[in-house]
Tab-separated table of C-alpha atoms in Angstrom:
chain	number	residue	atom	x	y	z
A	37	MET	CA	-23.163	47.073	-57.917
A	38	ASN	CA	-21.685	50.293	-56.466
A	39	ASP	CA	-22.834	53.625	-57.862
A	40	ALA	CA	-19.466	55.102	-56.986
A	41	ALA	CA	-18.031	53.010	-59.750
A	42	VAL	CA	-20.048	54.819	-62.449
A	43	PRO	CA	-17.812	57.032	-64.525
A	44	GLN	CA	-18.287	60.762	-64.983
A	45	ALA	CA	-16.688	61.092	-68.448
A	46	GLY	CA	-16.903	59.351	-71.797
A	47	GLU	CA	-13.335	58.358	-72.165
A	48	ALA	CA	-11.700	54.913	-72.346
A	49	ARG	CA	-10.996	54.751	-68.636
A	50	PRO	CA	-14.532	55.536	-67.488
A	51	ALA	CA	-15.773	52.946	-69.958
A	52	LEU	CA	-13.480	50.386	-68.276
A	53	GLU	CA	-14.839	51.584	-64.919
A	54	ARG	CA	-18.371	51.065	-66.139
A	55	TRP	CA	-17.596	47.482	-67.167
A	56	VAL	CA	-15.790	46.664	-63.926
A	57	GLY	CA	-18.561	48.337	-61.879
A	58	TRP	CA	-21.063	45.988	-63.445
A	59	ALA	CA	-18.980	42.920	-62.645
A	60	VAL	CA	-17.673	43.884	-59.192
A	61	PRO	CA	-18.564	46.627	-56.579
A	62	ALA	CA	-15.236	48.603	-56.981
A	63	THR	CA	-14.889	52.307	-56.443
A	64	PRO	CA	-12.912	54.481	-58.983
A	65	GLN	CA	-10.088	54.739	-56.376
A	66	GLU	CA	-9.866	50.970	-56.183
A	67	LEU	CA	-10.084	50.258	-59.847
A	68	ALA	CA	-6.446	50.420	-60.902
A	69	ALA	CA	-5.324	48.191	-57.990
A	70	ALA	CA	-8.005	45.695	-58.582
A	71	LEU	CA	-7.127	45.496	-62.296
A	72	TRP	CA	-3.448	45.061	-61.676
A	73	ALA	CA	-4.151	42.407	-59.051
A	74	PHE	CA	-6.397	40.668	-61.579
A	75	GLY	CA	-3.615	40.811	-64.222
A	76	TYR	CA	-1.022	39.620	-61.604
A	77	PHE	CA	-3.114	36.618	-60.596
A	78	PHE	CA	-3.973	35.857	-64.269
A	79	MET	CA	-0.355	35.583	-65.259
A	80	LEU	CA	0.696	33.728	-62.126
A	81	LEU	CA	-1.921	30.996	-62.474
A	82	GLY	CA	-1.628	30.910	-66.244
A	83	GLY	CA	2.017	29.813	-65.860
A	84	ASN	CA	1.201	27.471	-63.036
A	85	TYR	CA	-1.572	25.638	-65.115
A	86	VAL	CA	0.655	25.242	-68.033
A	87	LEU	CA	2.724	23.091	-65.708
A	88	ARG	CA	0.051	21.165	-63.629
A	89	PRO	CA	-1.047	18.666	-66.162
A	90	LEU	CA	2.529	17.763	-66.942
A	91	ARG	CA	3.224	17.332	-63.191
A	92	ASP	CA	0.206	15.090	-62.687
A	93	GLN	CA	1.142	12.860	-65.650
A	94	MET	CA	4.708	12.581	-64.224
A	95	GLY	CA	3.228	11.500	-60.935
A	96	ILE	CA	1.347	8.594	-62.568
A	97	ALA	CA	4.393	7.719	-64.836
A	98	GLY	CA	6.509	7.391	-61.630
A	99	GLY	CA	4.037	4.925	-60.175
A	100	VAL	CA	0.960	5.840	-58.107
A	101	ARG	CA	2.541	3.938	-55.164
A	102	ASN	CA	5.495	6.398	-55.270
A	103	LEU	CA	3.200	9.432	-54.763
A	104	PRO	CA	3.446	9.412	-50.852
A	105	TRP	CA	7.233	9.758	-51.215
A	106	LEU	CA	6.898	12.629	-53.544
A	107	PHE	CA	4.361	14.308	-51.180
A	108	THR	CA	6.865	13.750	-48.403
A	109	ALA	CA	9.753	15.175	-50.416
A	110	THR	CA	7.605	18.284	-51.205
A	111	PHE	CA	6.969	18.772	-47.448
A	112	LEU	CA	10.659	18.521	-46.605
A	113	THR	CA	11.462	20.951	-49.376
A	114	LEU	CA	9.134	23.406	-47.798
A	115	LEU	CA	10.534	22.920	-44.373
A	116	ILE	CA	13.891	24.116	-45.864
A	117	ALA	CA	12.346	26.970	-47.904
A	118	GLN	CA	10.182	28.457	-45.204
A	119	PRO	CA	12.964	29.947	-42.948
A	120	LEU	CA	14.777	31.122	-46.063
A	121	TYR	CA	11.600	32.977	-47.178
A	122	GLY	CA	11.193	34.225	-43.577
A	123	ALA	CA	14.725	35.777	-43.737
A	124	LEU	CA	13.939	37.392	-46.998
A	125	VAL	CA	10.685	38.888	-45.622
A	126	ALA	CA	12.453	40.111	-42.437
A	127	ARG	CA	15.153	41.980	-44.358
A	128	LEU	CA	13.424	43.369	-47.477
A	129	PRO	CA	10.308	45.499	-48.231
A	130	ARG	CA	7.620	43.756	-50.066
A	131	ALA	CA	8.367	45.654	-53.306
A	132	ARG	CA	11.696	43.993	-53.449
A	133	PHE	CA	11.200	40.436	-51.895
A	134	ILE	CA	8.087	39.545	-53.948
A	135	PRO	CA	9.815	39.948	-57.353
A	136	ILE	CA	12.905	38.141	-56.007
A	137	VAL	CA	10.712	35.112	-55.155
A	138	TYR	CA	9.281	34.939	-58.705
A	139	HIS	CA	12.646	35.566	-60.449
A	140	PHE	CA	14.055	32.656	-58.444
A	141	PHE	CA	11.278	30.416	-59.738
A	142	VAL	CA	11.985	31.438	-63.320
A	143	ALA	CA	15.621	30.628	-62.893
A	144	ASN	CA	14.556	27.158	-61.598
A	145	ILE	CA	12.378	26.729	-64.682
A	146	ALA	CA	15.272	27.614	-66.999
A	147	LEU	CA	17.467	25.002	-65.284
A	148	PHE	CA	14.865	22.318	-65.608
A	149	TRP	CA	14.325	23.099	-69.309
A	150	LEU	CA	18.040	22.721	-69.895
A	151	LEU	CA	18.429	19.452	-68.048
A	152	LEU	CA	15.350	17.914	-69.723
A	153	THR	CA	16.411	19.194	-73.165
A	154	LEU	CA	19.790	17.619	-72.796
A	155	ASP	CA	18.148	14.445	-71.424
A	156	ILE	CA	20.365	14.475	-68.294
A	157	GLU	CA	18.984	12.082	-65.675
A	158	ALA	CA	15.423	12.528	-67.131
A	159	VAL	CA	13.702	10.214	-64.686
A	160	ILE	CA	15.271	11.918	-61.595
A	161	VAL	CA	14.679	15.388	-63.042
A	162	ALA	CA	10.998	14.523	-63.724
A	163	ARG	CA	10.509	13.626	-60.104
A	164	VAL	CA	12.245	16.779	-58.963
A	165	VAL	CA	9.881	18.773	-61.367
A	166	PHE	CA	6.869	17.053	-59.703
A	167	VAL	CA	8.050	18.199	-56.242
A	168	TRP	CA	9.081	21.595	-57.503
A	169	VAL	CA	5.731	22.326	-59.232
A	170	SER	CA	4.013	21.400	-55.939
A	171	VAL	CA	6.217	23.726	-54.036
A	172	PHE	CA	5.878	26.496	-56.573
A	173	ASN	CA	2.017	26.141	-56.685
A	174	LEU	CA	1.713	26.839	-53.004
A	175	PHE	CA	4.587	29.343	-52.454
A	176	ALA	CA	3.806	31.566	-55.381
A	177	VAL	CA	0.133	31.726	-54.628
A	178	ALA	CA	0.736	32.177	-50.917
A	179	VAL	CA	2.955	35.209	-51.620
A	180	PHE	CA	0.197	36.658	-53.807
A	181	TRP	CA	-2.485	36.422	-51.172
A	182	SER	CA	-0.265	37.750	-48.527
A	183	PHE	CA	0.149	40.800	-50.731
A	184	MET	CA	-3.646	41.053	-51.263
A	185	ALA	CA	-4.375	40.768	-47.470
A	186	ASP	CA	-1.784	43.541	-46.899
A	187	ILE	CA	-3.113	46.172	-49.361
A	188	PHE	CA	-6.885	45.516	-49.029
A	189	SER	CA	-8.973	45.614	-45.876
A	190	ALA	CA	-11.458	42.975	-44.730
A	191	GLU	CA	-14.417	44.994	-46.184
A	192	GLN	CA	-12.609	45.437	-49.480
A	193	GLY	CA	-11.510	41.810	-49.535
A	194	LYS	CA	-15.227	40.610	-49.395
A	195	ARG	CA	-16.025	42.843	-52.328
A	196	LEU	CA	-12.885	42.517	-54.455
A	197	PHE	CA	-11.305	39.091	-53.748
A	198	GLY	CA	-13.859	37.214	-55.899
A	199	PHE	CA	-13.095	39.566	-58.833
A	200	ILE	CA	-9.353	39.356	-58.228
A	201	GLY	CA	-9.659	35.562	-57.939
A	202	ALA	CA	-11.366	35.568	-61.246
A	203	GLY	CA	-8.129	36.793	-62.863
A	204	GLY	CA	-6.404	33.811	-61.524
A	205	THR	CA	-9.119	31.516	-62.746
A	206	ALA	CA	-9.046	33.131	-66.280
A	207	GLY	CA	-5.251	32.405	-66.273
A	208	ALA	CA	-5.995	28.830	-65.107
A	209	VAL	CA	-8.309	28.427	-68.020
A	210	LEU	CA	-5.718	29.651	-70.474
A	211	GLY	CA	-2.921	27.492	-68.957
A	212	PRO	CA	-4.297	23.971	-69.583
A	213	SER	CA	-5.684	25.210	-72.932
A	214	ILE	CA	-2.084	26.029	-73.913
A	215	THR	CA	-0.966	22.663	-72.653
A	216	ILE	CA	-3.637	20.837	-74.621
A	217	LEU	CA	-2.909	22.786	-77.849
A	218	LEU	CA	0.875	22.884	-77.669
A	219	SER	CA	2.027	19.811	-75.802
A	220	LYS	CA	2.422	17.853	-79.063
A	221	PRO	CA	3.762	20.517	-81.448
A	222	LEU	CA	6.147	22.019	-78.874
A	223	GLY	CA	6.654	19.134	-76.662
A	224	PRO	CA	6.112	19.089	-72.888
A	225	VAL	CA	9.518	20.295	-72.104
A	226	ASN	CA	9.218	23.459	-74.036
A	227	LEU	CA	6.155	24.436	-72.206
A	228	LEU	CA	8.346	25.286	-69.327
A	229	ILE	CA	9.544	28.324	-71.343
A	230	VAL	CA	5.947	29.403	-71.784
A	231	ALA	CA	5.400	29.172	-68.046
A	232	ALA	CA	8.554	31.333	-67.414
A	233	VAL	CA	7.199	34.020	-69.645
A	234	PHE	CA	3.975	34.151	-67.697
A	235	LEU	CA	5.853	34.603	-64.372
A	236	GLU	CA	7.984	37.432	-65.798
A	237	VAL	CA	4.889	39.357	-66.812
A	238	ALA	CA	3.383	38.658	-63.403
A	239	VAL	CA	6.469	40.442	-61.854
A	240	PHE	CA	5.676	43.507	-64.086
A	241	CYS	CA	2.136	43.412	-62.647
A	242	VAL	CA	3.583	43.325	-59.138
A	243	TYR	CA	5.455	46.636	-59.646
A	244	ARG	CA	2.342	48.318	-61.225
A	245	LEU	CA	0.199	47.061	-58.409
A	246	GLU	CA	2.519	48.454	-55.740
A	247	ARG	CA	2.279	51.846	-57.512
A	248	ALA	CA	-1.523	51.556	-57.869
A	249	ALA	CA	-1.880	50.752	-54.102
A	250	VAL	CA	0.089	53.863	-53.220
A	251	THR	CA	-2.068	56.033	-55.510
A	252	ARG	CA	-5.245	54.634	-54.067
A	253	THR	CA	-4.339	55.187	-50.407
A	254	GLY	CA	-2.502	58.451	-50.885
A	255	THR	CA	0.166	57.245	-48.558
A	256	PRO	CA	3.891	56.558	-49.308
A	257	ALA	CA	4.953	53.114	-50.496
A	258	GLU	CA	5.709	50.675	-47.756
A	259	THR	CA	9.573	50.616	-47.858
A	260	ARG	CA	10.232	49.042	-44.424
A	261	PRO	CA	11.036	45.471	-44.058
A	262	ILE	CA	8.383	43.393	-42.219
A	263	GLY	CA	11.106	42.883	-39.552
A	264	GLY	CA	11.328	40.044	-36.977
A	265	ASN	CA	13.469	37.022	-37.625
A	266	ALA	CA	13.528	34.119	-40.113
A	267	PHE	CA	11.828	31.744	-37.630
A	268	ALA	CA	9.124	34.001	-36.372
A	269	ALA	CA	6.336	32.351	-38.254
A	270	LEU	CA	5.984	29.356	-35.954
A	271	PRO	CA	5.777	31.309	-32.571
A	272	LYS	CA	3.327	33.629	-34.229
A	273	LEU	CA	1.194	30.640	-35.089
A	274	ILE	CA	1.386	28.879	-31.804
A	275	ARG	CA	0.493	31.952	-29.732
A	276	SER	CA	-2.679	32.707	-31.708
A	277	PRO	CA	-5.780	30.470	-31.207
A	278	TYR	CA	-7.297	32.129	-34.257
A	279	LEU	CA	-4.287	31.329	-36.540
A	280	LEU	CA	-4.188	27.761	-35.103
A	281	GLY	CA	-7.813	27.425	-36.073
A	282	VAL	CA	-7.055	28.668	-39.643
A	283	ALA	CA	-4.110	26.212	-39.662
A	284	LEU	CA	-6.447	23.385	-38.700
A	285	TRP	CA	-8.889	24.507	-41.504
A	286	VAL	CA	-6.061	24.417	-44.037
A	287	SER	CA	-5.039	20.961	-42.844
A	288	LEU	CA	-8.534	19.630	-43.194
A	289	LEU	CA	-8.525	21.208	-46.690
A	290	SER	CA	-5.526	19.130	-47.491
A	291	PHE	CA	-7.192	16.056	-46.041
A	292	GLY	CA	-10.174	16.288	-48.351
A	293	ALA	CA	-8.054	17.170	-51.396
A	294	THR	CA	-5.428	14.415	-50.740
A	295	ILE	CA	-7.950	11.656	-50.268
A	296	LEU	CA	-9.743	12.673	-53.473
A	297	TYR	CA	-6.506	13.119	-55.322
A	298	PHE	CA	-5.389	9.580	-54.612
A	299	GLN	CA	-8.866	8.250	-55.499
A	300	GLN	CA	-8.586	10.053	-58.758
A	301	ALA	CA	-5.007	8.900	-59.404
A	302	ASN	CA	-5.910	5.228	-58.718
A	303	ILE	CA	-9.055	5.198	-60.800
A	304	VAL	CA	-7.472	7.108	-63.788
A	305	ALA	CA	-4.441	4.740	-63.679
A	306	GLU	CA	-6.823	1.757	-63.774
A	307	THR	CA	-9.231	2.896	-66.448
A	308	VAL	CA	-7.418	5.479	-68.678
A	309	HIS	CA	-4.414	4.056	-70.531
A	310	GLY	CA	-1.442	5.962	-72.141
A	311	ALA	CA	0.455	9.043	-71.022
A	312	ALA	CA	-0.967	11.304	-73.700
A	313	GLU	CA	-4.607	10.309	-72.766
A	314	GLN	CA	-3.986	10.767	-69.132
A	315	THR	CA	-2.484	14.145	-69.577
A	316	ARG	CA	-5.546	15.106	-71.651
A	317	VAL	CA	-7.941	13.911	-68.925
A	318	PHE	CA	-6.091	16.012	-66.322
A	319	ALA	CA	-6.009	19.018	-68.579
A	320	SER	CA	-9.785	18.672	-69.307
A	321	ILE	CA	-10.431	18.598	-65.557
A	322	GLU	CA	-8.419	21.782	-65.083
A	323	LEU	CA	-10.384	23.405	-67.906
A	324	ALA	CA	-13.780	22.446	-66.535
A	325	VAL	CA	-12.869	23.567	-62.971
A	326	ASN	CA	-11.582	26.839	-64.200
A	327	LEU	CA	-14.464	27.715	-66.517
A	328	ILE	CA	-16.998	27.006	-63.727
A	329	SER	CA	-14.941	28.936	-61.202
A	330	LEU	CA	-14.560	31.961	-63.479
A	331	ALA	CA	-18.336	32.248	-63.966
A	332	ILE	CA	-19.008	32.098	-60.185
A	333	GLN	CA	-16.151	34.456	-59.328
A	334	VAL	CA	-17.242	37.157	-61.740
A	335	PHE	CA	-20.985	36.998	-61.004
A	336	ALA	CA	-21.411	35.488	-57.525
A	337	THR	CA	-18.384	35.446	-55.198
A	338	GLY	CA	-18.533	39.126	-54.061
A	339	TYR	CA	-22.272	38.882	-53.329
A	340	PHE	CA	-22.031	35.547	-51.566
A	341	LEU	CA	-19.270	36.844	-49.226
A	342	LYS	CA	-21.119	40.039	-48.529
A	343	ARG	CA	-24.450	38.405	-47.974
A	344	PHE	CA	-23.388	35.256	-45.955
A	345	GLY	CA	-19.968	36.182	-44.540
A	346	SER	CA	-16.636	34.425	-44.599
A	347	GLY	CA	-17.765	31.494	-42.361
A	348	ILE	CA	-20.623	30.294	-44.600
A	349	ALA	CA	-18.499	30.790	-47.661
A	350	ALA	CA	-15.661	28.760	-46.154
A	351	ALA	CA	-18.160	26.077	-45.127
A	352	ALA	CA	-19.377	25.701	-48.693
A	353	LEU	CA	-16.285	23.621	-49.582
A	354	PRO	CA	-16.675	20.913	-46.829
A	355	ALA	CA	-20.322	20.784	-47.677
A	356	VAL	CA	-19.351	19.605	-51.178
A	357	TYR	CA	-17.141	16.859	-49.636
A	358	VAL	CA	-19.880	15.810	-47.230
A	359	VAL	CA	-22.141	15.065	-50.245
A	360	GLY	CA	-19.353	14.002	-52.640
A	361	PHE	CA	-17.819	11.327	-50.328
A	362	ILE	CA	-21.260	9.849	-49.848
A	363	ALA	CA	-21.671	9.785	-53.614
A	364	ILE	CA	-18.318	7.961	-54.072
A	365	ALA	CA	-19.215	5.468	-51.421
A	366	LEU	CA	-22.388	4.677	-53.253
A	367	ALA	CA	-20.830	4.650	-56.764
A	368	PRO	CA	-17.046	4.514	-56.808
A	369	THR	CA	-16.677	5.042	-60.554
A	370	LEU	CA	-14.417	7.243	-62.718
A	371	ILE	CA	-17.226	9.672	-63.632
A	372	VAL	CA	-18.427	10.128	-60.041
A	373	VAL	CA	-14.809	10.763	-58.793
A	374	LEU	CA	-14.143	13.250	-61.602
A	375	VAL	CA	-17.386	15.032	-61.040
A	376	VAL	CA	-16.749	15.452	-57.320
A	377	GLN	CA	-13.237	16.575	-58.102
A	378	VAL	CA	-14.416	19.290	-60.475
A	379	LEU	CA	-17.188	20.488	-58.018
A	380	GLN	CA	-14.862	20.634	-55.012
A	381	ARG	CA	-12.106	22.460	-56.799
A	382	SER	CA	-14.540	24.943	-58.313
A	383	MET	CA	-16.091	25.624	-54.992
A	384	ASN	CA	-12.691	26.026	-53.456
A	385	PHE	CA	-11.353	28.565	-55.996
A	386	ALA	CA	-14.659	30.470	-56.413
A	387	ILE	CA	-16.069	30.713	-52.830
A	388	ALA	CA	-13.937	29.043	-50.114
A	389	ASN	CA	-10.536	30.358	-51.038
A	390	PRO	CA	-11.623	34.004	-51.113
A	391	ALA	CA	-13.180	33.451	-47.693
A	392	ARG	CA	-9.887	31.946	-46.410
A	393	GLN	CA	-8.042	34.939	-47.587
A	394	VAL	CA	-10.518	37.251	-45.795
A	395	PHE	CA	-9.556	35.398	-42.588
A	396	PHE	CA	-6.042	36.827	-42.945
A	397	THR	CA	-7.133	40.520	-43.339
A	398	VAL	CA	-7.656	40.795	-39.473
A	399	VAL	CA	-4.083	39.870	-38.434
A	400	ASP	CA	-0.886	41.979	-38.322
A	401	ARG	CA	1.580	42.338	-41.223
A	402	GLU	CA	4.180	39.917	-39.798
A	403	GLU	CA	1.446	37.323	-39.397
A	404	LYS	CA	0.219	38.047	-43.016
A	405	TYR	CA	3.634	37.348	-44.612
A	406	LYS	CA	5.197	34.875	-42.217
A	407	ALA	CA	2.534	32.838	-40.321
A	408	LYS	CA	0.240	32.865	-43.331
A	409	ASN	CA	3.006	31.577	-45.593
A	410	LEU	CA	3.817	28.879	-43.005
A	411	ILE	CA	0.184	27.807	-42.911
A	412	ASP	CA	-0.289	27.980	-46.677
A	413	THR	CA	2.915	26.078	-47.491
A	414	VAL	CA	4.423	23.930	-44.657
A	415	VAL	CA	1.137	23.141	-42.907
A	416	TYR	CA	-0.652	22.357	-46.234
A	417	ARG	CA	2.082	20.220	-47.662
A	418	GLY	CA	2.856	18.653	-44.351
A	419	SER	CA	-0.696	17.599	-44.189
A	420	ASP	CA	-0.565	16.349	-47.721
A	421	ALA	CA	2.395	14.068	-46.853
A	422	LEU	CA	0.597	12.851	-43.644
A	423	TYR	CA	-2.651	12.115	-45.362
A	424	ALA	CA	-0.885	10.534	-48.437
A	425	TRP	CA	0.484	7.934	-46.035
A	426	VAL	CA	-2.915	7.563	-44.313
A	427	TYR	CA	-4.572	6.895	-47.662
A	428	GLU	CA	-1.774	4.463	-48.630
A	429	SER	CA	-2.205	2.679	-45.347
A	430	LEU	CA	-5.961	2.348	-45.850
A	431	HIS	CA	-5.436	1.096	-49.371
A	432	ALA	CA	-2.743	-1.396	-48.247
A	433	VAL	CA	-5.004	-3.084	-45.925
A	434	GLY	CA	-7.494	-3.670	-48.701
A	435	LEU	CA	-10.016	-0.816	-48.342
A	436	LYS	CA	-11.650	0.196	-51.667
A	437	LEU	CA	-12.454	3.705	-52.811
A	438	GLY	CA	-15.961	3.687	-51.536
A	439	VAL	CA	-15.058	2.456	-48.099
A	440	ILE	CA	-12.160	5.024	-47.751
A	441	ALA	CA	-14.750	7.736	-48.623
A	442	LEU	CA	-16.971	6.620	-45.747
A	443	VAL	CA	-14.005	6.706	-43.365
A	444	ALA	CA	-13.286	10.278	-44.494
A	445	TRP	CA	-16.816	11.501	-44.132
A	446	PRO	CA	-16.811	12.318	-40.357
A	447	VAL	CA	-13.630	14.367	-40.774
A	448	VAL	CA	-15.121	16.727	-43.429
A	449	VAL	CA	-18.224	17.169	-41.111
A	450	VAL	CA	-15.805	18.570	-38.437
A	451	TRP	CA	-14.225	20.765	-41.026
A	452	LEU	CA	-17.680	22.226	-41.903
A	453	VAL	CA	-18.302	23.118	-38.246
A	454	LEU	CA	-14.848	24.720	-37.898
A	455	SER	CA	-15.549	26.932	-40.897
A	456	ILE	CA	-18.607	28.500	-39.232
A	457	VAL	CA	-16.591	29.057	-36.028
A	458	LEU	CA	-13.817	30.771	-37.825
A	459	GLY	CA	-16.119	32.998	-39.792
A	460	ARG	CA	-17.759	34.249	-36.589
A	461	THR	CA	-14.291	34.901	-35.081
A	462	GLN	CA	-13.116	36.838	-38.158
A	463	GLU	CA	-16.267	39.043	-38.077
A	464	ARG	CA	-15.713	39.818	-34.371
A	465	ARG	CA	-12.006	40.711	-34.989
A	466	ALA	CA	-12.927	42.893	-38.009
A	467	ALA	CA	-15.189	44.921	-35.678
A	468	GLU	CA	-12.478	45.429	-33.065
A	469	PRO	CA	-10.164	48.443	-32.975
A	470	ALA	CA	-6.920	48.058	-35.010
A	471	PRO	CA	-4.600	47.378	-32.095
A	472	ALA	CA	-6.852	44.521	-30.866
A	473	LYS	CA	-6.896	42.903	-34.303
A	474	ALA	CA	-3.140	42.777	-34.385
A	475	ALA	CA	-2.926	41.051	-30.998
């Protein structure tokens, strides 16, 4: 709670400030930007989570054994998309390139809707949609957090990123709820249009957030392009031990998530029958994850980050895996796998992800938009593809879910230690003068 957030007048805006001040330590000057960021993330993840249950069901419908190929296709797509995005960032200011990215995704959605409605190569289009949703999920969110790391400082991030993340979680609660309620009356294909509407409203929030950020700082809008070249992301990453450490953290995040995702896919395919029932199971997982995450983000994330720092917060996620993989090894059942999935994803969204975004508040602008995007997309999905084949190889030689969990356990222990190291480095860089941070 921050006394600076208490209003001085009895009008609607001070009443809103009073409510936000109770939920998050925001100052009156930060309020508008925090609320527009909340709304932006709400709409972005609302649209995303309308699509995710459909994507997961398509993955099973295409055969669990084909998932490594779809993960690989996602990675290859990101390899192509990354330099195109880098070129856009180099040439346009953020107020222009961010809306362009989202308008492009909306155009894709419209094309998919048309092809699926006309039943043109439905099986092939369904596989393309699986890959596309996987790309969109990372790209759209990576752009969002790059924007947040650019307009908020490390200190503000620790206070506000939990609240802003709650906006995304609220949207992620609404998204699968819409899918559950409307998948039968509208049909899965028409849910694409619902997702497109969410994205267009998110673009409106981008424009308002840009204006609110200018008002908060009292400085002119950032109209200069980020600069550099389309391929600057990789050299930036390679030359920075700190960014390499963050990239390894993200790769290990993918390791845990991929192993658990395949365990979930296998056990759901074996024990839950029928596309409709499988879609409902996945939507129910999304709903449970996001309700838990929302409660933590609103009431605990800001305090946790301020009290324990980004390192301990980032370590909370691998700690869940350390316990969860032991539980799966002892009892490799549907309920245990789903409980671990819900717990790890809730911890990721509510605590670890805001901590990871704080890691990027202490790097320069080109690193925030280029190297960060490379890490959040290509490194993450490349790791997905690699670990998908690792899992498939372990499964092919006859290892069961419980044994695979034991094999994965030492890796997540290393991930936990890395989290602490990165947190200490971030705190040190945050305390350095600005030029040193950008180095």
